PDB file of C-alpha atoms and ligand atoms in Angstrom:
ATOM      1  CA  MET A   1     119.243  66.283 133.148  1.00 54.00           C
ATOM      2  CA  ILE A   2     119.248  66.134 129.436  1.00 56.00           C
ATOM      3  CA  ALA A   3     117.230  67.403 126.897  1.00 52.00           C
ATOM      4  CA  THR A   4     115.289  64.696 125.185  1.00 56.00           C
ATOM      5  CA  SER A   5     111.686  67.114 123.956  1.00 57.00           C
ATOM      6  CA  VAL A   6     112.958  69.138 121.191  1.00 54.00           C
ATOM      7  CA  GLU A   7     111.397  72.280 120.527  1.00 54.00           C
ATOM      8  CA  PRO A   8     109.425  71.747 117.275  1.00 53.00           C
ATOM      9  CA  VAL A   9     111.729  73.629 114.366  1.00 53.00           C
ATOM     10  CA  GLN A  10     110.856  76.906 113.631  1.00 53.00           C
ATOM     11  CA  THR A  11     110.643  76.794 109.359  1.00 67.00           C
ATOM     12  CA  TYR A  12     110.024  78.959 107.143  1.00 72.00           C
ATOM     13  CA  ARG A  13     106.948  79.623 105.958  1.00 78.00           C
ATOM     14  CA  TYR A  14     105.937  81.426 102.359  1.00 85.00           C
ATOM     15  CA  ARG A  15     103.971  85.110 103.677  1.00 87.00           C
ATOM     16  CA  ALA A  16     100.989  85.696 100.789  1.00 92.00           C
ATOM     17  CA  MET A  17     101.608  89.176 100.070  1.00 90.00           C
ATOM     18  CA  GLY A  18      98.489  89.716  97.430  1.00 92.00           C
ATOM     19  CA  PHE A  19      97.187  88.324  94.279  1.00 92.00           C
ATOM     20  CA  THR A  20      98.692  90.382  90.050  1.00 92.00           C
ATOM     21  CA  ASP A  21      97.186  89.362  86.960  1.00 91.00           C
ATOM     22  CA  ASP A  22     100.243  90.208  84.922  1.00 91.00           C
ATOM     23  CA  ILE A  23     102.742  86.887  86.009  1.00 94.00           C
ATOM     24  CA  THR A  24     100.577  84.018  85.441  1.00 95.00           C
ATOM     25  CA  SER A  25     103.088  80.955  85.540  1.00 96.00           C
ATOM     26  CA  CYS A  26     103.019  79.458  88.415  1.00 96.00           C
ATOM     27  CA  ASP A  27     107.001  79.846  90.239  1.00 94.00           C
ATOM     28  CA  LEU A  28     106.099  76.747  92.281  1.00 94.00           C
ATOM     29  CA  CYS A  29     104.954  73.718  89.981  1.00 95.00           C
ATOM     30  CA  GLY A  30     106.350  75.528  85.728  1.00 95.00           C
ATOM     31  CA  ARG A  31     102.627  75.877  85.572  1.00 96.00           C
ATOM     32  CA  ASP A  32     101.482  78.457  83.254  1.00 93.00           C
ATOM     33  CA  GLU A  33      98.291  80.679  81.092  1.00 93.00           C
ATOM     34  CA  LEU A  34      96.893  80.614  84.879  1.00 94.00           C
ATOM     35  CA  LYS A  35      94.106  82.736  85.693  1.00 94.00           C
ATOM     36  CA  GLY A  36      96.216  85.068  88.494  1.00 94.00           C
ATOM     37  CA  THR A  37      98.979  84.127  91.206  1.00 95.00           C
ATOM     38  CA  VAL A  38      99.620  85.313  94.283  1.00 95.00           C
ATOM     39  CA  ARG A  39     102.700  86.592  95.443  1.00 93.00           C
ATOM     40  CA  LEU A  40     104.717  85.244  98.208  1.00 92.00           C
ATOM     41  CA  VAL A  41     107.734  85.798  99.929  1.00 89.00           C
ATOM     42  CA  LEU A  42     109.938  84.049 102.102  1.00 83.00           C
ATOM     43  CA  THR A  43     109.707  84.748 105.848  1.00 78.00           C
ATOM     44  CA  ASP A  44     112.246  83.136 107.931  1.00 77.00           C
ATOM     45  CA  PRO A  45     111.646  82.583 111.586  1.00 76.00           C
ATOM     46  CA  ASP A  46     112.927  85.793 112.264  1.00 78.00           C
ATOM     47  CA  GLY A  47     110.580  87.518 109.681  1.00 71.00           C
ATOM     48  CA  ASP A  48     112.846  88.607 106.666  1.00 74.00           C
ATOM     49  CA  THR A  49     112.274  88.080 103.995  1.00 74.00           C
ATOM     50  CA  ASP A  50     114.254  87.033 100.270  1.00 74.00           C
ATOM     51  CA  GLY A  51     112.904  87.801  97.427  1.00 79.00           C
ATOM     52  CA  ASP A  52     109.583  87.024  95.455  1.00 87.00           C
ATOM     53  CA  VAL A  53     107.550  83.437  94.003  1.00 91.00           C
ATOM     54  CA  TYR A  54     104.667  84.017  92.433  1.00 95.00           C
ATOM     55  CA  ALA A  55     102.110  81.499  92.563  1.00 95.00           C
ATOM     56  CA  GLY A  56      99.228  79.398  91.793  1.00 96.00           C
ATOM     57  CA  VAL A  57      96.836  79.142  94.405  1.00 95.00           C
ATOM     58  CA  VAL A  58      97.126  75.694  94.927  1.00 95.00           C
ATOM     59  CA  CYS A  59     100.375  75.546  94.543  1.00 95.00           C
ATOM     60  CA  ALA A  60     100.539  78.746  97.325  1.00 94.00           C
ATOM     61  CA  ALA A  61      98.841  77.210  99.815  1.00 94.00           C
ATOM     62  CA  LYS A  62     100.629  73.654  99.562  1.00 93.00           C
ATOM     63  CA  ALA A  63     103.561  74.908 100.366  1.00 89.00           C
ATOM     64  CA  ASN A  64     102.097  76.229 103.164  1.00 88.00           C
ATOM     65  CA  GLY A  65     100.345  73.368 104.570  1.00 90.00           C
ATOM     66  CA  CYS A  66      97.306  74.594 103.811  1.00 93.00           C
ATOM     67  CA  THR A  67      94.276  75.435 102.288  1.00 95.00           C
ATOM     68  CA  ALA A  68      93.413  77.717  98.613  1.00 95.00           C
ATOM     69  CA  LYS A  69      90.961  79.731 101.262  1.00 96.00           C
ATOM     70  CA  VAL A  70      93.285  80.357 104.186  1.00 95.00           C
ATOM     71  CA  ILE A  71      96.305  81.409 101.196  1.00 94.00           C
ATOM     72  CA  ARG A  72      93.090  83.672  99.924  1.00 95.00           C
ATOM     73  CA  ALA A  73      92.088  85.545 102.864  1.00 95.00           C
ATOM     74  CA  GLU A  74      95.598  85.660 103.721  1.00 94.00           C
ATOM     75  CA  ALA A  75      96.986  87.407 100.436  1.00 94.00           C
ATOM     76  CA  LYS A  76      93.308  89.609 100.584  1.00 94.00           C
ATOM     77  CA  ARG A  77      94.535  91.081 103.689  1.00 94.00           C
ATOM     78  CA  THR A  78      97.840  91.975 103.425  1.00 92.00           C
ATOM     79  CA  GLU A  79      97.421  93.563 100.271  1.00 92.00           C
ATOM     80  CA  ASP A  80      94.548  95.693 101.988  1.00 93.00           C
ATOM     81  CA  LEU A  81      96.251  96.605 104.976  1.00 93.00           C
ATOM     82  CA  ALA A  82      99.461  97.896 102.865  1.00 92.00           C
ATOM     83  CA  THR A  83      96.977 100.276 100.524  1.00 92.00           C
ATOM     84  CA  THR A  84      96.109 101.303 104.084  1.00 93.00           C
ATOM     85  CA  ILE A  85      99.188 101.924 104.975  1.00 93.00           C
ATOM     86  CA  HIS A  86     100.264 103.197 101.890  1.00 93.00           C
ATOM     87  CA  ARG A  87      96.890 105.329 101.803  1.00 94.00           C
ATOM     88  CA  THR A  88      97.949 107.309 105.156  1.00 95.00           C
ATOM     89  CA  TRP A  89     100.931 107.273 103.759  1.00 96.00           C
ATOM     90  CA  ALA A  90      99.925 109.066 100.771  1.00 95.00           C
ATOM     91  CA  GLU A  91      97.526 111.809 102.690  1.00 96.00           C
ATOM     92  CA  ALA A  92     100.041 112.572 105.210  1.00 97.00           C
ATOM     93  CA  HIS A  93     102.958 113.172 102.618  1.00 97.00           C
ATOM     94  CA  SER A  94     100.113 115.475 100.738  1.00 97.00           C
ATOM     95  CA  LYS A  95      99.551 117.344 103.993  1.00 98.00           C
ATOM     96  CA  ALA A  96     103.545 118.175 104.779  1.00 98.00           C
ATOM     97  CA  ARG A  97     103.377 119.341 101.192  1.00 97.00           C
ATOM     98  CA  GLU A  98     100.954 121.927 101.144  1.00 96.00           C
ATOM     99  CA  GLY A  99     102.130 122.898 104.570  1.00 97.00           C
ATOM    100  CA  TYR A 100     105.631 123.236 103.477  1.00 98.00           C
ATOM    101  CA  ARG A 101     104.340 125.117 100.010  1.00 97.00           C
ATOM    102  CA  GLU A 102     101.661 127.438 101.966  1.00 96.00           C
ATOM    103  CA  ASP A 103     104.746 128.039 104.177  1.00 97.00           C
ATOM    104  CA  THR A 104     107.098 129.133 100.670  1.00 97.00           C
ATOM    105  CA  ARG A 105     104.630 131.452  99.352  1.00 96.00           C
ATOM    106  CA  THR A 106     103.590 133.398 102.480  1.00 96.00           C
ATOM    107  CA  ARG A 107     108.112 133.282 103.121  1.00 97.00           C
ATOM    108  CA  LEU A 108     107.655 134.693  99.862  1.00 96.00           C
ATOM    109  CA  GLY A 109     105.420 137.071  99.567  1.00 95.00           C
ATOM    110  CA  LEU A 110     103.142 134.571  97.057  1.00 95.00           C
ATOM    111  CA  PRO A 111      99.349 135.077  96.985  1.00 92.00           C
ATOM    112  CA  ARG A 112      98.065 131.850  98.991  1.00 90.00           C
ATOM    113  CA  ASN A 113      94.811 130.932  96.349  1.00 87.00           C
ATOM    114  CA  ALA A 114      94.489 132.041  92.713  1.00 85.00           C
ATOM    115  CA  PHE A 115      91.644 133.991  93.966  1.00 83.00           C
ATOM    116  CA  ASP A 116      93.961 136.528  95.782  1.00 85.00           C
ATOM    117  CA  LEU A 117      95.376 137.192  91.892  1.00 85.00           C
ATOM    118  CA  ALA A 118      92.993 139.679  91.584  1.00 84.00           C
ATOM    119  CA  LEU A 119      92.967 138.930  87.364  1.00 87.00           C
ATOM    120  CA  PRO A 120      90.872 138.270  84.676  1.00 88.00           C
ATOM    121  CA  ARG A 121      89.552 134.533  85.099  1.00 86.00           C
ATOM    122  CA  GLU A 122      91.781 133.839  81.733  1.00 88.00           C
ATOM    123  CA  GLU A 123      94.404 135.306  83.463  1.00 91.00           C
ATOM    124  CA  ARG A 124      94.253 133.692  86.483  1.00 91.00           C
ATOM    125  CA  TRP A 125      94.954 129.857  85.820  1.00 90.00           C
ATOM    126  CA  PRO A 126      98.462 131.016  84.008  1.00 92.00           C
ATOM    127  CA  ALA A 127      99.432 133.395  86.674  1.00 93.00           C
ATOM    128  CA  TRP A 128      98.303 130.766  89.225  1.00 93.00           C
ATOM    129  CA  GLN A 129     101.079 127.985  87.530  1.00 93.00           C
ATOM    130  CA  ALA A 130     103.576 129.847  87.532  1.00 94.00           C
ATOM    131  CA  VAL A 131     103.116 130.954  91.091  1.00 95.00           C
ATOM    132  CA  GLN A 132     103.682 127.117  91.977  1.00 95.00           C
ATOM    133  CA  ALA A 133     106.448 127.206  89.494  1.00 97.00           C
ATOM    134  CA  ARG A 134     108.098 129.000  92.025  1.00 97.00           C
ATOM    135  CA  VAL A 135     106.949 127.482  94.596  1.00 97.00           C
ATOM    136  CA  SER A 136     108.700 124.164  93.249  1.00 97.00           C
ATOM    137  CA  ALA A 137     111.266 125.537  92.284  1.00 97.00           C
ATOM    138  CA  ASP A 138     112.400 127.539  96.305  1.00 98.00           C
ATOM    139  CA  GLU A 139     115.386 125.533  97.686  1.00 98.00           C
ATOM    140  CA  GLU A 140     114.349 125.696 101.047  1.00 98.00           C
ATOM    141  CA  TYR A 141     111.257 123.906 100.030  1.00 98.00           C
ATOM    142  CA  GLN A 142     112.676 121.366  98.416  1.00 98.00           C
ATOM    143  CA  ALA A 143     115.092 121.109 100.523  1.00 98.00           C
ATOM    144  CA  GLN A 144     111.773 120.225 103.189  1.00 98.00           C
ATOM    145  CA  MET A 145     110.116 117.849 101.174  1.00 98.00           C
ATOM    146  CA  SER A 146     113.436 115.626 100.921  1.00 97.00           C
ATOM    147  CA  ALA A 147     113.947 115.999 104.659  1.00 98.00           C
ATOM    148  CA  TRP A 148     110.180 114.948 105.629  1.00 97.00           C
ATOM    149  CA  GLU A 149     110.353 112.387 102.363  1.00 97.00           C
ATOM    150  CA  ALA A 150     113.879 111.235 103.890  1.00 97.00           C
ATOM    151  CA  GLU A 151     112.567 110.489 107.299  1.00 97.00           C
ATOM    152  CA  HIS A 152     108.922 108.663 106.009  1.00 96.00           C
ATOM    153  CA  PRO A 153     110.032 106.541 103.139  1.00 94.00           C
ATOM    154  CA  GLU A 154     107.057 106.370 100.665  1.00 94.00           C
ATOM    155  CA  PRO A 155     105.499 102.143 101.639  1.00 91.00           C
ATOM    156  CA  VAL A 156     107.090  99.705  98.980  1.00 84.00           C
ATOM    157  CA  GLU A 157     104.170  97.510  99.117  1.00 81.00           C
ATOM    158  CA  GLY A 158     100.388  99.022  98.951  1.00 80.00           C
ATOM    159  CA  ARG A 159     101.066 101.490  95.952  1.00 78.00           C
ATOM    160  CA  PRO A 160      98.328 101.966  93.482  1.00 72.00           C
ATOM    161  CA  VAL A 161      99.083 100.682  90.410  1.00 62.00           C
ATOM    162  CA  VAL A 162      98.751 101.678  87.305  1.00 60.00           C
ATOM    163  CA  ARG A 163      98.823  99.497  83.805  1.00 56.00           C
ATOM    164  CA  LEU A 164      99.980 100.088  81.159  1.00 59.00           C
ATOM    165  CA  PRO A 165      97.749  98.880  78.483  1.00 60.00           C
ATOM    166  CA  ARG A 166      98.938  95.157  76.346  1.00 57.00           C
ATOM    167  CA  GLY A 167     100.885  95.662  74.342  1.00 55.00           C
ATOM    168  CA  ALA A 168     103.160  99.103  75.335  1.00 46.00           C
TER     169      ALA A 168
HETATM  170 ZN1   ZN B   1     102.024  75.081  90.779  1.00 73.81          ZN
END
C-alpha cells in the first residue's frame, strides 16, 4: 500500500526567550527605534537551537504565526522559568560554598565566625577578613568548589541582568 497522506512537516519555529530594551532594532524587518525587542531562538523539531534573533513583538508573532499576546506570554513565561532555575542554582551554589568554607575553617583550625575571634570590635572585622582570605586561598577548598561548579554549571539563561550606565 502506498501512503498517500503526508504527515505535516515539522518546521522550525522561534521560541521567545524574553524581552530586552537594550536592542531596539528588529532583525526580521530592520525597523529600528523600537521600545524593545523579544529575544527569539530558532528551534528545530529536535529542540536544537541556532543563535539569537531580536525582533519586534509584531514581527515575532508573524514569524511564529501567532498573536503578539501569545509571544508576550511565551517570552514572559520563559524568562520567569529561567530566572527561577537560575535562582535555584545560585542558592545551591551559595550553600555548597558555605559548606566547603565551613569544612575548610574546621580543617585549618580557624574560627567558625567573626564572633569566635575574641578581639575588640574594631579588630574583629579585619581579622575575619583575613580568615576568609585564607579559606579562599586554600587549594583543597578551591578544588572542591571547582568540582562542584563543573558538576553544576551555572545556567546561562536567567542570570540577573547587570545594566551598565549609559555611555559606560
Ligand atoms: Zn520587525
